[in-house]
């Protein structure tokens, strides 16, 4: 059996996360038992939610255990099988974590899913046609519930969730405005993803300036907002929301270091009779088939052209993850393992 390089969470961060929180470990891959398969991971996913799980605090999911493989999504290939459900060579998506190989019980519901790479590259099943894409779909379709012609806004627009949100929104005849960090990201959002406008939050450092830019980009106000960031960005959007506007709250990266994230204008929720709903997409597995079908069609037809940032080798995972938290990635952040 092959040796398996892994990244463990060695200790919990005090404030900002650092590379010293992680530890590279080499382990032996155990022999397979009946009903198990061995998966060689080709790519592993790095996602902002992982930062929250590094803390030992109450949340929607249990904290990442110390001294164990960091949890996360993976795509790869079955290289050995003792299950009649999977054969060697099958391409699969799963939750193998920050390691090169995983042993999976094939009978465990949701543990593995076969994927077709004929029209969709394998790596996209961790992004546009995976959890981030379904997150965008759920927030748009089930929470924002837009009507054609309305204006919707998404923060972190060039990322894995934001880019999928834009394609899904344009397919519904909406005016789509993104918020992203830097001229290059904003250019990608408008030129490659087809957004109607994109605002560079780095050029508008305070609520007033960002609110003014949003007013220019959203002359009819904002009917729906998909929130990934929080802080100043959310404050500015709140000032431009229409009456009965709807906000899908998916992430708050501004607070992932454990500090409180104040809201400057909570009274606007009442004044504008807004709906704000937080959600965790893994709690809504019933929508995944429908969402993945639409997302796969968008990628396969070129209507969604997701961008990826790819770090090479498992040793690069901690620094790539820290870069993701600082916004240094461009699109979906992956680690290539093969």
mmCIF file of N, CA and C in Angstrom, residues 227-320:
data_model
loop_
_atom_site.group_PDB
_atom_site.id
_atom_site.type_symbol
_atom_site.label_atom_id
_atom_site.label_comp_id
_atom_site.label_asym_id
_atom_site.label_seq_id
_atom_site.Cartn_x
_atom_site.Cartn_y
_atom_site.Cartn_z
ATOM 1 N N UNK A 227 -24.346 37.230 0.536
ATOM 2 C CA UNK A 227 -23.272 37.722 1.408
ATOM 3 C C UNK A 227 -22.240 36.655 1.727
ATOM 4 N N UNK A 228 -20.988 36.948 1.390
ATOM 5 C CA UNK A 228 -19.862 36.074 1.714
ATOM 6 C C UNK A 228 -18.872 36.700 2.684
ATOM 7 N N UNK A 229 -18.989 38.007 2.931
ATOM 8 C CA UNK A 229 -17.886 38.747 3.546
ATOM 9 C C UNK A 229 -18.239 39.358 4.896
ATOM 10 N N UNK A 230 -19.303 40.167 4.965
ATOM 11 C CA UNK A 230 -19.648 40.888 6.180
ATOM 12 C C UNK A 230 -18.864 42.185 6.306
ATOM 13 N N UNK A 231 -18.956 42.811 7.476
ATOM 14 C CA UNK A 231 -18.198 44.028 7.741
ATOM 15 C C UNK A 231 -18.645 45.201 6.895
ATOM 16 N N UNK A 232 -17.674 46.000 6.449
ATOM 17 C CA UNK A 232 -17.950 47.221 5.696
ATOM 18 C C UNK A 232 -18.744 46.928 4.423
ATOM 19 N N UNK A 233 -18.425 45.816 3.763
ATOM 20 C CA UNK A 233 -19.117 45.482 2.517
ATOM 21 C C UNK A 233 -20.610 45.284 2.773
ATOM 22 N N UNK A 234 -20.942 44.539 3.786
ATOM 23 C CA UNK A 234 -22.349 44.305 4.094
ATOM 24 C C UNK A 234 -23.035 45.596 4.520
ATOM 25 N N UNK A 235 -22.351 46.415 5.307
ATOM 26 C CA UNK A 235 -22.923 47.691 5.727
ATOM 27 C C UNK A 235 -23.302 48.551 4.526
ATOM 28 N N UNK A 236 -22.405 48.616 3.548
ATOM 29 C CA UNK A 236 -22.657 49.449 2.379
ATOM 30 C C UNK A 236 -23.831 48.922 1.566
ATOM 31 N N UNK A 237 -23.896 47.609 1.378
ATOM 32 C CA UNK A 237 -25.002 47.032 0.613
ATOM 33 C C UNK A 237 -26.331 47.289 1.325
ATOM 34 N N UNK A 238 -26.331 47.181 2.643
ATOM 35 C CA UNK A 238 -27.562 47.394 3.409
ATOM 36 C C UNK A 238 -28.163 48.763 3.126
ATOM 37 N N UNK A 239 -27.319 49.768 2.892
ATOM 38 C CA UNK A 239 -27.831 51.125 2.655
ATOM 39 C C UNK A 239 -28.507 51.254 1.296
ATOM 40 N N UNK A 240 -28.308 50.272 0.408
ATOM 41 C CA UNK A 240 -28.876 50.346 -0.949
ATOM 42 C C UNK A 240 -29.933 49.277 -1.207
ATOM 43 N N UNK A 241 -30.284 48.514 -0.183
ATOM 44 C CA UNK A 241 -31.296 47.475 -0.361
ATOM 45 C C UNK A 241 -32.675 48.092 -0.511
ATOM 46 N N UNK A 242 -33.467 47.501 -1.386
ATOM 47 C CA UNK A 242 -34.853 47.920 -1.571
ATOM 48 C C UNK A 242 -35.740 47.386 -0.447
ATOM 49 N N UNK A 243 -36.932 47.997 -0.321
ATOM 50 C CA UNK A 243 -37.925 47.463 0.601
ATOM 51 C C UNK A 243 -38.239 46.015 0.201
ATOM 52 N N UNK A 244 -38.358 45.176 1.205
ATOM 53 C CA UNK A 244 -38.641 43.740 1.044
ATOM 54 C C UNK A 244 -37.501 43.008 0.324
ATOM 55 N N UNK A 245 -36.304 43.576 0.368
ATOM 56 C CA UNK A 245 -35.138 42.897 -0.182
ATOM 57 C C UNK A 245 -34.802 41.655 0.630
ATOM 58 N N UNK A 246 -34.057 40.751 0.003
ATOM 59 C CA UNK A 246 -33.742 39.471 0.626
ATOM 60 C C UNK A 246 -32.232 39.248 0.594
ATOM 61 N N UNK A 247 -31.673 38.807 1.722
ATOM 62 C CA UNK A 247 -30.232 38.584 1.852
ATOM 63 C C UNK A 247 -29.983 37.121 2.205
ATOM 64 N N UNK A 248 -29.186 36.448 1.396
ATOM 65 C CA UNK A 248 -28.743 35.084 1.681
ATOM 66 C C UNK A 248 -27.355 35.170 2.306
ATOM 67 N N UNK A 249 -27.241 34.767 3.542
ATOM 68 C CA UNK A 249 -25.984 34.879 4.290
ATOM 69 C C UNK A 249 -25.284 33.528 4.305
ATOM 70 N N UNK A 250 -24.180 33.457 3.537
ATOM 71 C CA UNK A 250 -23.478 32.193 3.364
ATOM 72 C C UNK A 250 -22.166 32.155 4.136
ATOM 73 N N UNK A 251 -21.477 33.297 4.221
ATOM 74 C CA UNK A 251 -20.188 33.341 4.890
ATOM 75 C C UNK A 251 -19.911 34.732 5.408
ATOM 76 N N UNK A 252 -18.983 34.826 6.363
ATOM 77 C CA UNK A 252 -18.607 36.114 6.912
ATOM 78 C C UNK A 252 -17.110 36.086 7.172
ATOM 79 N N UNK A 253 -16.365 36.132 6.071
ATOM 80 C CA UNK A 253 -14.918 35.966 6.173
ATOM 81 C C UNK A 253 -14.279 37.075 7.000
ATOM 82 N N UNK A 254 -14.964 38.206 7.129
ATOM 83 C CA UNK A 254 -14.442 39.301 7.946
ATOM 84 C C UNK A 254 -14.339 38.907 9.419
ATOM 85 N N UNK A 255 -15.056 37.861 9.817
ATOM 86 C CA UNK A 255 -15.036 37.464 11.220
ATOM 87 C C UNK A 255 -14.371 36.134 11.495
ATOM 88 N N UNK A 256 -13.659 35.575 10.521
ATOM 89 C CA UNK A 256 -13.099 34.244 10.707
ATOM 90 C C UNK A 256 -11.926 34.188 11.687
ATOM 91 N N UNK A 257 -11.391 35.341 12.060
ATOM 92 C CA UNK A 257 -10.326 35.341 13.057
ATOM 93 C C UNK A 257 -10.872 35.398 14.477
ATOM 94 N N UNK A 258 -12.184 35.316 14.613
ATOM 95 C CA UNK A 258 -12.785 35.239 15.937
ATOM 96 C C UNK A 258 -13.212 36.568 16.527
ATOM 97 N N UNK A 259 -12.927 37.671 15.843
ATOM 98 C CA UNK A 259 -13.318 38.980 16.361
ATOM 99 C C UNK A 259 -14.774 39.253 15.994
ATOM 100 N N UNK A 260 -15.481 40.029 16.829
ATOM 101 C CA UNK A 260 -16.869 40.370 16.494
ATOM 102 C C UNK A 260 -16.937 41.159 15.186
ATOM 103 N N UNK A 261 -18.025 40.975 14.452
ATOM 104 C CA UNK A 261 -18.259 41.716 13.213
ATOM 105 C C UNK A 261 -19.507 42.565 13.415
ATOM 106 N N UNK A 262 -19.339 43.827 13.829
ATOM 107 C CA UNK A 262 -20.519 44.661 14.090
ATOM 108 C C UNK A 262 -21.296 44.945 12.808
ATOM 109 N N UNK A 263 -22.576 45.214 12.964
ATOM 110 C CA UNK A 263 -23.425 45.661 11.874
ATOM 111 C C UNK A 263 -23.799 47.117 12.153
ATOM 112 N N UNK A 264 -23.479 47.999 11.212
ATOM 113 C CA UNK A 264 -23.654 49.429 11.463
ATOM 114 C C UNK A 264 -25.099 49.897 11.386
ATOM 115 N N UNK A 265 -25.907 49.250 10.534
ATOM 116 C CA UNK A 265 -27.264 49.754 10.301
ATOM 117 C C UNK A 265 -28.323 48.656 10.450
ATOM 118 N N UNK A 266 -28.365 47.969 11.591
ATOM 119 C CA UNK A 266 -29.353 46.882 11.722
ATOM 120 C C UNK A 266 -30.791 47.378 11.615
ATOM 121 N N UNK A 267 -31.013 48.676 11.918
ATOM 122 C CA UNK A 267 -32.376 49.207 11.832
ATOM 123 C C UNK A 267 -32.947 49.136 10.425
ATOM 124 N N UNK A 268 -32.051 49.042 9.413
ATOM 125 C CA UNK A 268 -32.533 48.964 8.035
ATOM 126 C C UNK A 268 -33.276 47.649 7.766
ATOM 127 N N UNK A 269 -32.964 46.617 8.531
ATOM 128 C CA UNK A 269 -33.711 45.360 8.388
ATOM 129 C C UNK A 269 -35.195 45.598 8.664
ATOM 130 N N UNK A 270 -35.463 46.441 9.659
ATOM 131 C CA UNK A 270 -36.843 46.767 9.990
ATOM 132 C C UNK A 270 -37.417 47.807 9.033
ATOM 133 N N UNK A 271 -36.662 48.885 8.808
ATOM 134 C CA UNK A 271 -37.158 49.968 7.959
ATOM 135 C C UNK A 271 -37.575 49.459 6.585
ATOM 136 N N UNK A 272 -36.749 48.584 6.011
ATOM 137 C CA UNK A 272 -37.018 48.065 4.669
ATOM 138 C C UNK A 272 -37.680 46.686 4.686
ATOM 139 N N UNK A 273 -38.088 46.221 5.862
ATOM 140 C CA UNK A 273 -38.778 44.927 6.000
ATOM 141 C C UNK A 273 -38.049 43.841 5.234
ATOM 142 N N UNK A 274 -36.749 43.785 5.465
ATOM 143 C CA UNK A 274 -35.910 42.829 4.743
ATOM 144 C C UNK A 274 -35.960 41.443 5.375
ATOM 145 N N UNK A 275 -35.638 40.450 4.557
ATOM 146 C CA UNK A 275 -35.446 39.085 5.032
ATOM 147 C C UNK A 275 -33.965 38.756 4.947
ATOM 148 N N UNK A 276 -33.377 38.325 6.059
ATOM 149 C CA UNK A 276 -31.979 37.894 6.090
ATOM 150 C C UNK A 276 -31.958 36.470 6.616
ATOM 151 N N UNK A 277 -31.413 35.562 5.822
ATOM 152 C CA UNK A 277 -31.400 34.145 6.209
ATOM 153 C C UNK A 277 -30.015 33.554 6.014
ATOM 154 N N UNK A 278 -29.461 33.032 7.086
ATOM 155 C CA UNK A 278 -28.221 32.278 6.987
ATOM 156 C C UNK A 278 -28.524 30.827 6.647
ATOM 157 N N UNK A 279 -27.583 30.180 5.956
ATOM 158 C CA UNK A 279 -27.830 28.785 5.585
ATOM 159 C C UNK A 279 -26.515 28.040 5.438
ATOM 160 N N UNK A 280 -26.601 26.727 5.602
ATOM 161 C CA UNK A 280 -25.495 25.802 5.402
ATOM 162 C C UNK A 280 -25.936 24.810 4.340
ATOM 163 N N UNK A 281 -25.253 24.775 3.207
ATOM 164 C CA UNK A 281 -25.763 24.042 2.054
ATOM 165 C C UNK A 281 -25.812 22.536 2.281
ATOM 166 N N UNK A 282 -24.982 22.017 3.179
ATOM 167 C CA UNK A 282 -25.001 20.576 3.443
ATOM 168 C C UNK A 282 -26.271 20.143 4.169
ATOM 169 N N UNK A 283 -27.045 21.104 4.671
ATOM 170 C CA UNK A 283 -28.315 20.784 5.314
ATOM 171 C C UNK A 283 -29.477 20.744 4.316
ATOM 172 N N UNK A 284 -29.152 20.902 3.044
ATOM 173 C CA UNK A 284 -30.199 20.957 2.015
ATOM 174 C C UNK A 284 -29.828 20.026 0.855
ATOM 175 N N UNK A 285 -29.499 18.796 1.188
ATOM 176 C CA UNK A 285 -29.046 17.848 0.176
ATOM 177 C C UNK A 285 -30.121 17.552 -0.872
ATOM 178 N N UNK A 286 -31.385 17.825 -0.533
ATOM 179 C CA UNK A 286 -32.464 17.525 -1.475
ATOM 180 C C UNK A 286 -32.373 18.360 -2.747
ATOM 181 N N UNK A 287 -31.690 19.517 -2.701
ATOM 182 C CA UNK A 287 -31.616 20.374 -3.894
ATOM 183 C C UNK A 287 -30.390 20.076 -4.749
ATOM 184 N N UNK A 288 -29.455 19.288 -4.235
ATOM 185 C CA UNK A 288 -28.189 19.105 -4.938
ATOM 186 C C UNK A 288 -28.355 18.541 -6.353
ATOM 187 N N UNK A 289 -29.152 17.511 -6.570
ATOM 188 C CA UNK A 289 -29.258 16.985 -7.945
ATOM 189 C C UNK A 289 -29.718 18.047 -8.948
ATOM 190 N N UNK A 290 -30.757 18.805 -8.603
ATOM 191 C CA UNK A 290 -31.257 19.842 -9.512
ATOM 192 C C UNK A 290 -30.204 20.918 -9.744
ATOM 193 N N UNK A 291 -29.566 21.350 -8.660
ATOM 194 C CA UNK A 291 -28.556 22.403 -8.778
ATOM 195 C C UNK A 291 -27.360 21.947 -9.603
ATOM 196 N N UNK A 292 -26.862 20.733 -9.340
ATOM 197 C CA UNK A 292 -25.695 20.233 -10.057
ATOM 198 C C UNK A 292 -25.979 20.033 -11.541
ATOM 199 N N UNK A 293 -27.206 19.650 -11.867
ATOM 200 C CA UNK A 293 -27.577 19.500 -13.278
ATOM 201 C C UNK A 293 -27.483 20.835 -14.002
ATOM 202 N N UNK A 294 -28.042 21.885 -13.397
ATOM 203 C CA UNK A 294 -27.978 23.207 -14.036
ATOM 204 C C UNK A 294 -26.544 23.725 -14.108
ATOM 205 N N UNK A 295 -25.795 23.565 -13.055
ATOM 206 C CA UNK A 295 -24.414 24.044 -13.030
ATOM 207 C C UNK A 295 -23.557 23.310 -14.055
ATOM 208 N N UNK A 296 -23.751 22.001 -14.175
ATOM 209 C CA UNK A 296 -23.010 21.229 -15.165
ATOM 210 C C UNK A 296 -23.309 21.694 -16.577
ATOM 211 N N UNK A 297 -24.567 22.035 -16.843
ATOM 212 C CA UNK A 297 -24.945 22.536 -18.166
ATOM 213 C C UNK A 297 -24.302 23.892 -18.439
ATOM 214 N N UNK A 298 -24.259 24.749 -17.423
ATOM 215 C CA UNK A 298 -23.653 26.072 -17.600
ATOM 216 C C UNK A 298 -22.161 25.959 -17.909
ATOM 217 N N UNK A 299 -21.469 25.059 -17.206
ATOM 218 C CA UNK A 299 -20.036 24.857 -17.472
ATOM 219 C C UNK A 299 -19.843 24.190 -18.825
ATOM 220 N N UNK A 300 -20.626 23.148 -19.096
ATOM 221 C CA UNK A 300 -20.467 22.399 -20.345
ATOM 222 C C UNK A 300 -20.733 23.224 -21.585
ATOM 223 N N UNK A 301 -21.624 24.219 -21.477
ATOM 224 C CA UNK A 301 -21.947 25.079 -22.620
ATOM 225 C C UNK A 301 -21.121 26.352 -22.658
ATOM 226 N N UNK A 302 -20.210 26.526 -21.693
ATOM 227 C CA UNK A 302 -19.344 27.705 -21.682
ATOM 228 C C UNK A 302 -19.989 28.947 -21.120
ATOM 229 N N UNK A 303 -21.192 28.841 -20.548
ATOM 230 C CA UNK A 303 -21.841 30.010 -19.963
ATOM 231 C C UNK A 303 -21.295 30.335 -18.582
ATOM 232 N N UNK A 304 -20.628 29.379 -17.992
ATOM 233 C CA UNK A 304 -19.911 29.599 -16.735
ATOM 234 C C UNK A 304 -18.476 29.144 -16.949
ATOM 235 N N UNK A 305 -17.565 30.107 -16.891
ATOM 236 C CA UNK A 305 -16.145 29.805 -17.100
ATOM 237 C C UNK A 305 -15.382 30.075 -15.805
ATOM 238 N N UNK A 306 -15.410 29.104 -14.898
ATOM 239 C CA UNK A 306 -14.792 29.323 -13.588
ATOM 240 C C UNK A 306 -13.266 29.380 -13.673
ATOM 241 N N UNK A 307 -12.706 30.206 -12.854
ATOM 242 C CA UNK A 307 -11.244 30.330 -12.780
ATOM 243 C C UNK A 307 -10.750 29.616 -11.529
ATOM 244 N N UNK A 308 -9.538 29.094 -11.601
ATOM 245 C CA UNK A 308 -8.972 28.348 -10.481
ATOM 246 C C UNK A 308 -7.572 28.857 -10.146
ATOM 247 N N UNK A 309 -7.294 28.891 -8.851
ATOM 248 C CA UNK A 309 -5.934 29.080 -8.361
ATOM 249 C C UNK A 309 -5.455 27.726 -7.860
ATOM 250 N N UNK A 310 -4.335 27.243 -8.375
ATOM 251 C CA UNK A 310 -3.904 25.877 -8.079
ATOM 252 C C UNK A 310 -2.512 25.889 -7.457
ATOM 253 N N UNK A 311 -2.423 25.438 -6.209
ATOM 254 C CA UNK A 311 -1.138 25.240 -5.548
ATOM 255 C C UNK A 311 -0.664 23.821 -5.844
ATOM 256 N N UNK A 312 0.642 23.633 -5.936
ATOM 257 C CA UNK A 312 1.211 22.347 -6.328
ATOM 258 C C UNK A 312 1.749 21.586 -5.114
ATOM 259 N N UNK A 313 1.172 20.414 -4.871
ATOM 260 C CA UNK A 313 1.692 19.538 -3.824
ATOM 261 C C UNK A 313 1.077 19.812 -2.468
ATOM 262 N N UNK A 314 0.917 18.759 -1.691
ATOM 263 C CA UNK A 314 0.239 18.893 -0.398
ATOM 264 C C UNK A 314 1.002 19.808 0.561
ATOM 265 N N UNK A 315 2.320 19.876 0.405
ATOM 266 C CA UNK A 315 3.109 20.738 1.288
ATOM 267 C C UNK A 315 2.717 22.206 1.143
ATOM 268 N N UNK A 316 2.155 22.563 -0.017
ATOM 269 C CA UNK A 316 1.789 23.957 -0.280
ATOM 270 C C UNK A 316 0.425 24.325 0.295
ATOM 271 N N UNK A 317 -0.306 23.369 0.841
ATOM 272 C CA UNK A 317 -1.681 23.621 1.270
ATOM 273 C C UNK A 317 -1.811 24.691 2.354
ATOM 274 N N UNK A 318 -1.013 24.645 3.439
ATOM 275 C CA UNK A 318 -1.207 25.665 4.480
ATOM 276 C C UNK A 318 -1.038 27.092 3.979
ATOM 277 N N UNK A 319 0.013 27.368 3.214
ATOM 278 C CA UNK A 319 0.227 28.736 2.733
ATOM 279 C C UNK A 319 -0.853 29.135 1.730
ATOM 280 N N UNK A 320 -1.296 28.203 0.908
ATOM 281 C CA UNK A 320 -2.374 28.506 -0.037
ATOM 282 C C UNK A 320 -3.665 28.827 0.711
#
